[in-house]
PDB file of C-alpha atoms in Angstrom:
ATOM      1  CA  MET C   1      10.613  18.516   7.634  1.00 83.00           C
ATOM      2  CA  LYS C   2       7.508  20.202   6.987  1.00 87.00           C
ATOM      3  CA  ILE C   3       6.964  19.736   3.247  1.00 88.00           C
ATOM      4  CA  VAL C   4       7.292  16.070   5.040  1.00 85.00           C
ATOM      5  CA  ARG C   5       4.943  16.021   7.338  1.00 85.00           C
ATOM      6  CA  ASN C   6       1.756  17.087   4.743  1.00 83.00           C
ATOM      7  CA  GLN C   7       2.793  14.687   3.088  1.00 83.00           C
ATOM      8  CA  LEU C   8       2.762  12.411   5.034  1.00 78.00           C
ATOM      9  CA  THR C   9      -0.816  14.603   6.014  1.00 80.00           C
ATOM     10  CA  MET C  10      -2.139  13.820   2.746  1.00 79.00           C
ATOM     11  CA  LEU C  11      -1.520   9.861   2.252  1.00 76.00           C
ATOM     12  CA  LEU C  12      -2.939   9.563   5.166  1.00 74.00           C
ATOM     13  CA  ASN C  13      -6.182  11.194   4.180  1.00 76.00           C
ATOM     14  CA  LYS C  14      -7.004   9.577   0.935  1.00 75.00           C
ATOM     15  CA  GLN C  15      -9.879   7.404   1.385  1.00 72.00           C
ATOM     16  CA  PRO C  16      -9.667   4.137  -0.094  1.00 77.00           C
ATOM     17  CA  LYS C  17     -11.150   3.740  -3.625  1.00 80.00           C
ATOM     18  CA  GLU C  18     -14.967   3.047  -4.234  1.00 88.00           C
ATOM     19  CA  THR C  19     -16.558   1.266  -6.331  1.00 92.00           C
ATOM     20  CA  TRP C  20     -20.255   0.223  -6.357  1.00 95.00           C
ATOM     21  CA  VAL C  21     -21.931  -1.566  -9.600  1.00 95.00           C
ATOM     22  CA  GLY C  22     -24.845  -3.693  -9.897  1.00 95.00           C
ATOM     23  CA  ALA C  23     -25.482  -7.668  -9.512  1.00 95.00           C
ATOM     24  CA  SER C  24     -24.902  -7.892 -13.139  1.00 94.00           C
ATOM     25  CA  VAL C  25     -20.814  -7.390 -13.252  1.00 93.00           C
ATOM     26  CA  VAL C  26     -20.453  -9.417  -9.842  1.00 94.00           C
ATOM     27  CA  SER C  27     -22.273 -11.992 -11.609  1.00 94.00           C
ATOM     28  CA  ALA C  28     -19.719 -11.118 -14.558  1.00 93.00           C
ATOM     29  CA  LEU C  29     -16.944 -11.240 -12.875  1.00 93.00           C
ATOM     30  CA  THR C  30     -17.215 -14.128 -10.083  1.00 93.00           C
ATOM     31  CA  GLY C  31     -19.192 -16.940 -11.883  1.00 92.00           C
ATOM     32  CA  TRP C  32     -22.006 -16.350  -9.297  1.00 92.00           C
ATOM     33  CA  LYS C  33     -25.411 -16.262 -11.256  1.00 91.00           C
ATOM     34  CA  GLY C  34     -28.889 -16.085  -9.584  1.00 91.00           C
ATOM     35  CA  SER C  35     -29.650 -13.971  -6.425  1.00 90.00           C
ATOM     36  CA  SER C  36     -29.475 -16.463  -3.746  1.00 95.00           C
ATOM     37  CA  LYS C  37     -25.930 -16.960  -5.081  1.00 95.00           C
ATOM     38  CA  LEU C  38     -25.490 -13.288  -4.414  1.00 95.00           C
ATOM     39  CA  ARG C  39     -27.984 -13.410  -0.748  1.00 95.00           C
ATOM     40  CA  TRP C  40     -25.435 -16.241   0.001  1.00 95.00           C
ATOM     41  CA  ALA C  41     -22.556 -14.077  -0.682  1.00 95.00           C
ATOM     42  CA  ARG C  42     -23.590 -11.174   1.036  1.00 95.00           C
ATOM     43  CA  GLU C  43     -24.484 -13.136   4.233  1.00 96.00           C
ATOM     44  CA  ASN C  44     -21.310 -14.669   4.372  1.00 95.00           C
ATOM     45  CA  GLY C  45     -19.445 -11.454   4.369  1.00 94.00           C
ATOM     46  CA  LEU C  46     -17.768 -12.230   0.397  1.00 94.00           C
ATOM     47  CA  VAL C  47     -19.224  -8.864  -0.378  1.00 95.00           C
ATOM     48  CA  ARG C  48     -19.934  -5.255   0.642  1.00 96.00           C
ATOM     49  CA  PHE C  49     -23.834  -4.558  -0.291  1.00 96.00           C
ATOM     50  CA  ASP C  50     -25.279  -2.045  -0.311  1.00 96.00           C
ATOM     51  CA  SER C  51     -28.796  -1.673   0.466  1.00 94.00           C
ATOM     52  CA  GLU C  52     -30.160   1.803  -0.509  1.00 95.00           C
ATOM     53  CA  LYS C  53     -28.001   2.005  -4.055  1.00 93.00           C
ATOM     54  CA  LYS C  54     -28.988  -1.708  -4.275  1.00 95.00           C
ATOM     55  CA  GLN C  55     -25.129  -2.462  -5.450  1.00 96.00           C
ATOM     56  CA  TYR C  56     -21.998  -4.055  -3.981  1.00 96.00           C
ATOM     57  CA  LEU C  57     -18.374  -2.344  -3.345  1.00 95.00           C
ATOM     58  CA  LEU C  58     -16.059  -4.313  -6.274  1.00 93.00           C
ATOM     59  CA  GLU C  59     -13.529  -3.496  -4.433  1.00 92.00           C
ATOM     60  CA  SER C  60     -14.889  -6.295  -1.267  1.00 94.00           C
ATOM     61  CA  ILE C  61     -14.954  -9.103  -3.907  1.00 94.00           C
ATOM     62  CA  PRO C  62     -11.843 -11.849  -2.913  1.00 93.00           C
ATOM     63  CA  GLU C  63      -9.715 -11.612  -5.757  1.00 91.00           C
ATOM     64  CA  VAL C  64      -9.954 -15.238  -5.998  1.00 93.00           C
ATOM     65  CA  PHE C  65     -13.813 -15.455  -6.571  1.00 92.00           C
ATOM     66  CA  ILE C  66     -12.775 -13.222  -9.674  1.00 91.00           C
ATOM     67  CA  THR C  67     -12.885 -15.357 -13.094  1.00 89.00           C
ATOM     68  CA  LYS C  68     -13.414 -13.151 -15.405  1.00 76.00           C
ATOM     69  CA  ALA C  69     -10.419 -10.518 -16.166  1.00 68.00           C
ATOM     70  CA  VAL C  70     -12.130  -6.921 -16.180  1.00 61.00           C
ATOM     71  CA  ARG C  71     -11.487  -3.642 -18.982  1.00 60.00           C
ATOM     72  CA  ASN C  72     -10.258  -0.414 -17.981  1.00 57.00           C
ATOM     73  CA  ASP C  73     -11.032   1.165 -21.151  1.00 51.00           C
TER      74      ASP C  73
END
């Protein structure tokens, strides 16, 4: 029982993956070109933006907007 409890605790405490990327990556994946389209996406809650880092959270982009495949090499 102690092992199961420890494993459950580890799973519950596991932080979700966060990949912060620049505007060029978001534009390449979604086809959103220009600062006005990216601003529109931020203002409408489509993406999460960190103003201090000047980066977007990749995992926050809804899959419906991703038009290009991503390669993990």
